[in-house]
Short mmCIF file of C-alpha atoms in Angstrom, two decimals:
data_model
loop_
_atom_site.label_atom_id
_atom_site.label_comp_id
_atom_site.label_asym_id
_atom_site.label_seq_id
_atom_site.Cartn_x
_atom_site.Cartn_y
_atom_site.Cartn_z
CA MET A 114 -1.87 0.71 -15.53
CA GLN A 115 -2.78 -1.26 -18.66
CA VAL A 116 -2.29 -0.67 -22.36
CA LEU A 117 -4.21 -1.79 -25.44
CA MET A 118 -2.33 -1.43 -28.71
CA ARG A 119 -4.34 0.27 -31.43
CA PRO A 120 -3.40 1.17 -35.03
CA TRP A 121 -2.52 4.71 -33.87
CA GLY A 122 -0.47 3.63 -30.81
CA ALA A 123 -0.86 2.68 -27.14
CA MET A 124 -4.23 3.32 -25.48
CA HIS A 125 -3.99 3.59 -21.71
CA TYR A 126 -6.79 2.10 -19.62
CA ARG A 127 -7.48 1.13 -16.04
CA ILE A 128 -9.82 -1.36 -14.38
CA ASP A 129 -11.14 -0.96 -10.83
CA GLY A 130 -13.61 -3.09 -8.92
CA PRO A 131 -14.42 -6.78 -8.51
CA GLU A 132 -13.66 -9.16 -11.35
CA ASP A 133 -17.27 -10.38 -11.30
CA GLY A 134 -18.76 -6.87 -11.12
CA LEU A 135 -20.93 -5.34 -13.82
CA PRO A 136 -18.54 -4.11 -16.55
CA VAL A 137 -19.01 -0.36 -17.06
CA VAL A 138 -16.86 1.52 -19.57
CA PHE A 139 -16.38 5.26 -18.94
CA ALA A 140 -15.45 7.60 -21.81
CA ASN A 141 -14.06 11.03 -20.93
CA SER A 142 -14.85 14.48 -22.25
CA LEU A 143 -12.61 16.56 -24.49
CA GLY A 144 -9.52 17.78 -22.65
CA THR A 145 -9.81 15.41 -19.66
CA ASP A 146 -8.37 12.02 -18.82
CA LEU A 147 -9.69 9.00 -16.93
CA ARG A 148 -9.39 10.83 -13.61
CA LEU A 149 -12.63 12.56 -14.62
CA TRP A 150 -14.51 9.75 -12.85
CA ASP A 151 -12.53 9.58 -9.59
CA ALA A 152 -15.21 11.21 -7.43
CA VAL A 153 -18.09 9.04 -8.61
CA LEU A 154 -16.56 5.55 -8.64
CA PRO A 155 -16.75 5.13 -4.84
CA LEU A 156 -20.46 5.96 -5.13
CA LEU A 157 -21.10 3.14 -7.62
CA PRO A 158 -20.42 -0.10 -5.75
CA GLY A 159 -20.59 -3.47 -7.45
CA ILE A 160 -19.24 -2.40 -10.82
CA ARG A 161 -16.07 -3.28 -12.68
CA ALA A 162 -15.09 0.20 -13.86
CA ILE A 163 -13.12 0.31 -17.10
CA ARG A 164 -11.70 3.75 -17.84
CA TYR A 165 -9.49 4.80 -20.73
CA ASP A 166 -7.78 7.77 -22.36
CA LYS A 167 -8.53 8.87 -25.92
CA PRO A 168 -5.63 9.55 -28.32
CA GLY A 169 -3.65 12.55 -27.15
CA HIS A 170 -5.29 12.55 -23.72
CA GLY A 171 -3.93 11.33 -20.40
CA LEU A 172 -1.32 8.60 -20.80
CA SER A 173 -2.38 7.43 -24.26
CA ASP A 174 -0.25 8.04 -27.33
CA SER A 175 -1.16 10.92 -29.61
CA GLY A 176 -2.51 9.63 -32.91
CA GLY A 177 -3.28 11.42 -36.12
CA PRO A 178 -6.62 12.63 -37.48
CA VAL A 179 -9.63 10.67 -36.21
CA SER A 180 -13.38 10.49 -36.65
CA ILE A 181 -16.01 9.67 -34.05
CA ALA A 182 -16.35 6.31 -35.83
CA ASP A 183 -12.62 5.68 -35.29
CA LEU A 184 -12.96 6.51 -31.60
CA ALA A 185 -15.95 4.16 -31.38
CA GLU A 186 -13.76 1.39 -32.82
CA ASP A 187 -11.24 2.02 -30.04
CA ALA A 188 -14.03 1.64 -27.48
CA ALA A 189 -15.25 -1.54 -29.17
CA ALA A 190 -11.74 -3.02 -29.08
CA LEU A 191 -11.47 -2.18 -25.38
CA ILE A 192 -14.78 -3.87 -24.57
CA GLU A 193 -13.78 -6.96 -26.52
CA ALA A 194 -10.39 -7.07 -24.80
CA THR A 195 -11.88 -6.73 -21.31
CA GLY A 196 -14.73 -9.20 -21.63
CA GLY A 197 -17.88 -7.31 -22.57
CA PRO A 198 -20.74 -6.72 -23.14
CA ALA A 199 -20.72 -3.65 -20.94
CA VAL A 200 -22.72 -0.63 -19.95
CA PHE A 201 -21.14 2.35 -21.70
CA VAL A 202 -21.05 5.73 -19.96
CA GLY A 203 -19.93 8.66 -22.11
CA LEU A 204 -19.73 12.36 -21.34
CA SER A 205 -19.52 15.06 -24.04
CA ILE A 206 -17.36 13.61 -26.85
CA GLY A 207 -17.44 10.42 -24.78
CA GLY A 208 -21.20 10.44 -25.26
CA MET A 209 -20.76 10.90 -28.99
CA ILE A 210 -18.46 7.89 -28.98
CA GLY A 211 -21.14 5.98 -27.08
CA GLN A 212 -23.83 6.89 -29.60
CA ALA A 213 -21.65 5.77 -32.53
CA LEU A 214 -20.67 2.57 -30.74
CA ALA A 215 -24.27 1.72 -29.87
CA ALA A 216 -25.39 2.28 -33.46
CA ARG A 217 -22.52 0.26 -34.97
CA ARG A 218 -21.93 -2.49 -32.39
CA PRO A 219 -25.07 -2.84 -30.25
CA GLU A 220 -24.14 -6.42 -29.32
CA LEU A 221 -21.28 -5.05 -27.20
CA LEU A 222 -23.58 -2.98 -24.96
CA ARG A 223 -26.04 -3.86 -22.23
CA ALA A 224 -27.14 -0.25 -21.90
CA LEU A 225 -25.96 3.29 -22.61
CA VAL A 226 -25.53 6.42 -20.47
CA LEU A 227 -25.23 9.73 -22.31
CA SER A 228 -24.16 12.65 -20.12
CA ASN A 229 -23.93 16.25 -21.36
CA THR A 230 -23.81 15.28 -25.02
CA ALA A 231 -25.71 15.33 -28.31
CA PRO A 232 -25.54 13.85 -31.83
CA ARG A 233 -24.17 17.19 -33.03
CA MET A 234 -22.21 19.50 -30.74
CA GLY A 235 -21.46 23.00 -31.99
CA ALA A 236 -21.25 24.50 -35.47
CA PRO A 237 -18.13 23.67 -37.52
CA GLU A 238 -17.05 27.33 -37.53
CA ILE A 239 -16.96 27.36 -33.72
CA TRP A 240 -14.61 24.38 -33.73
CA ALA A 241 -12.52 25.94 -36.50
CA ALA A 242 -12.04 29.04 -34.36
CA ARG A 243 -11.01 26.97 -31.36
CA ILE A 244 -8.54 24.97 -33.44
CA ALA A 245 -7.03 28.17 -34.83
CA ALA A 246 -6.61 29.54 -31.31
CA ILE A 247 -4.84 26.37 -30.17
CA ARG A 248 -2.51 26.41 -33.15
CA ALA A 249 -1.64 30.01 -32.34
CA GLY A 250 -1.26 29.76 -28.57
CA GLY A 251 -1.58 26.16 -27.40
CA VAL A 252 -4.34 24.53 -25.38
CA ALA A 253 -3.57 26.75 -22.37
CA SER A 254 -4.68 29.80 -24.38
CA ILE A 255 -8.29 28.57 -24.45
CA ALA A 256 -8.40 27.09 -20.94
CA ASP A 257 -10.18 29.91 -19.12
CA ALA A 258 -12.92 30.17 -21.74
CA VAL A 259 -13.46 26.41 -21.66
CA LEU A 260 -13.63 26.33 -17.86
CA GLU A 261 -16.41 28.93 -17.94
CA ARG A 262 -18.48 26.51 -20.01
CA TRP A 263 -17.48 23.47 -17.94
CA PHE A 264 -18.36 24.66 -14.45
CA ALA A 265 -20.96 26.82 -12.72
CA PRO A 266 -19.68 29.99 -11.00
CA PRO A 267 -19.65 28.58 -7.42
CA PHE A 268 -17.29 25.77 -8.42
CA ARG A 269 -15.07 28.13 -10.42
CA ALA A 270 -14.62 30.23 -7.27
CA THR A 271 -13.02 27.33 -5.34
CA PRO A 272 -9.45 25.99 -5.34
CA ALA A 273 -10.85 22.75 -6.79
CA LEU A 274 -10.89 24.46 -10.18
CA HIS A 275 -7.10 24.57 -10.51
CA PRO A 276 -6.37 20.87 -11.09
CA TRP A 277 -8.94 20.80 -13.87
CA ARG A 278 -7.39 23.81 -15.52
CA ASN A 279 -4.00 22.10 -15.31
CA MET A 280 -5.37 18.88 -16.80
CA LEU A 281 -6.87 20.78 -19.72
CA ALA A 282 -3.86 23.04 -20.32
CA ARG A 283 -1.47 20.09 -20.36
CA CYS A 284 -3.51 18.13 -22.91
CA ASP A 285 -1.58 17.27 -26.07
CA ALA A 286 -2.43 19.93 -28.67
CA GLN A 287 -2.39 17.50 -31.59
CA GLY A 288 -4.72 15.09 -29.81
CA TYR A 289 -7.04 17.89 -28.71
CA ILE A 290 -7.24 19.32 -32.24
CA ALA A 291 -7.91 15.89 -33.70
CA ALA A 292 -10.81 15.41 -31.28
CA CYS A 293 -12.17 18.87 -32.13
CA GLU A 294 -12.09 18.02 -35.83
CA ALA A 295 -13.91 14.74 -35.13
CA ILE A 296 -16.67 16.55 -33.23
CA ALA A 297 -17.00 19.23 -35.91
CA ALA A 298 -17.47 16.63 -38.65
CA ALA A 299 -19.94 14.42 -36.78
CA ASP A 300 -23.69 14.21 -37.17
CA LEU A 301 -24.90 11.10 -35.37
CA THR A 302 -28.60 11.92 -35.52
CA GLU A 303 -29.68 9.05 -37.77
CA GLY A 304 -27.83 6.37 -35.82
CA THR A 305 -28.92 7.71 -32.46
CA ALA A 306 -32.57 7.83 -33.54
CA GLY A 307 -32.30 4.14 -34.40
CA LEU A 308 -31.07 3.02 -30.98
CA ARG A 309 -33.22 0.39 -29.27
CA MET A 310 -31.62 -0.28 -25.91
CA PRO A 311 -31.92 1.08 -22.37
CA VAL A 312 -30.57 4.65 -22.37
CA LEU A 313 -30.13 7.15 -19.54
CA VAL A 314 -29.53 10.78 -20.57
CA ILE A 315 -28.18 13.36 -18.08
CA ALA A 316 -27.81 17.14 -18.40
CA GLY A 317 -26.60 19.96 -16.15
CA ASP A 318 -28.72 23.09 -15.94
CA GLN A 319 -25.58 25.29 -15.91
CA ASP A 320 -23.87 23.55 -18.83
CA GLY A 321 -22.40 26.08 -21.25
CA SER A 322 -21.08 23.47 -23.69
CA SER A 323 -24.16 21.26 -24.10
CA PRO A 324 -27.17 23.17 -22.72
CA PRO A 325 -30.04 21.16 -21.22
CA ASP A 326 -32.35 21.67 -24.20
CA LEU A 327 -29.70 20.25 -26.54
CA VAL A 328 -29.27 17.20 -24.31
CA ARG A 329 -33.03 16.83 -23.95
CA GLY A 330 -33.22 16.69 -27.74
CA THR A 331 -30.86 13.72 -27.64
CA ALA A 332 -33.17 11.88 -25.27
CA ASP A 333 -36.17 12.74 -27.44
CA LEU A 334 -34.55 10.91 -30.38
CA ILE A 335 -34.37 7.59 -28.50
CA PRO A 336 -37.60 5.71 -27.72
CA GLY A 337 -37.88 5.06 -24.00
CA ALA A 338 -34.81 7.05 -22.99
CA ASP A 339 -34.83 8.36 -19.42
CA PHE A 340 -33.86 12.04 -19.11
CA HIS A 341 -32.74 14.00 -16.04
CA VAL A 342 -31.36 17.50 -15.41
CA ILE A 343 -29.06 18.09 -12.43
CA PRO A 344 -29.57 21.51 -10.81
CA GLY A 345 -26.43 23.55 -10.28
CA ALA A 346 -24.29 21.36 -12.51
CA GLY A 347 -22.25 22.42 -15.51
CA HIS A 348 -20.70 20.31 -18.26
CA LEU A 349 -18.91 17.91 -15.91
CA PRO A 350 -21.48 16.94 -13.26
CA CYS A 351 -19.46 13.88 -12.27
CA VAL A 352 -16.88 16.40 -10.99
CA GLU A 353 -19.06 19.26 -9.80
CA THR A 354 -22.04 17.35 -8.33
CA PRO A 355 -20.79 13.75 -8.04
CA ALA A 356 -23.38 12.61 -5.50
CA ALA A 357 -26.30 13.84 -7.61
CA TRP A 358 -24.81 12.34 -10.78
CA ALA A 359 -24.12 8.98 -9.15
CA ALA A 360 -27.63 8.96 -7.62
CA LEU A 361 -29.03 8.91 -11.16
CA LEU A 362 -26.59 6.35 -12.48
CA ALA A 363 -26.63 3.85 -9.60
CA PRO A 364 -30.25 2.62 -9.98
CA PHE A 365 -29.84 2.47 -13.75
CA LEU A 366 -26.77 0.25 -13.35
CA GLN A 367 -28.55 -1.85 -10.74
CA ASP A 368 -31.08 -2.83 -13.40
CA HIS A 369 -28.26 -4.39 -15.43
CA LEU A 370 -26.33 -6.29 -12.77
CA ARG A 371 -25.79 -9.96 -13.52
#
């Protein structure tokens, strides 16, 4: 367990893998912590996996209001502290952080992986309604609706769903709301269209939060981006279909090994 002090407090991170492995930073989705990647790391040998928790998520402190740019600065500080440049892998809001980081600090990145994400994700009024629901009833009050968008029906019918519901429901409400507000305010289209680095874009065909066509539009903005859709996967394919997700990522990472 390691901590990087940021202006808003302590940011928890963890490093796994060989010291001389390819540095790969993983950024989690809204309402999850760094355990999001547990199932895929054993399928990605040869990397130095650097995982971290956003403000109000996992073991990190809960900060105040943030923007996607602020969250990108946290990621930049982590890469600098752990000896970048790195490949950055971001899912959902983690992918938005990756887009902002790549546009602002391209020298810190070898390549970028954008999973189940887009430059804009959801209309502001949708986020406003979610925030209002959380303020009225806590994060647990929205958990079942969120899980329907996260996972395809077969996964939701298994006991494996319960730990993910618990992770989401126990997320700090202030940190979750701050992240929602950051997403609602963000339009990264211009910066993402200007990216000129190797980019892999991944979607799930059962994703109710970032549908495949939305994610495909992200890939279409970036010259040379490689786009793939995973059949049977929802919003968190690294959880639901880890072997298929890792099978796309592994050869992409192999291209960037030292």
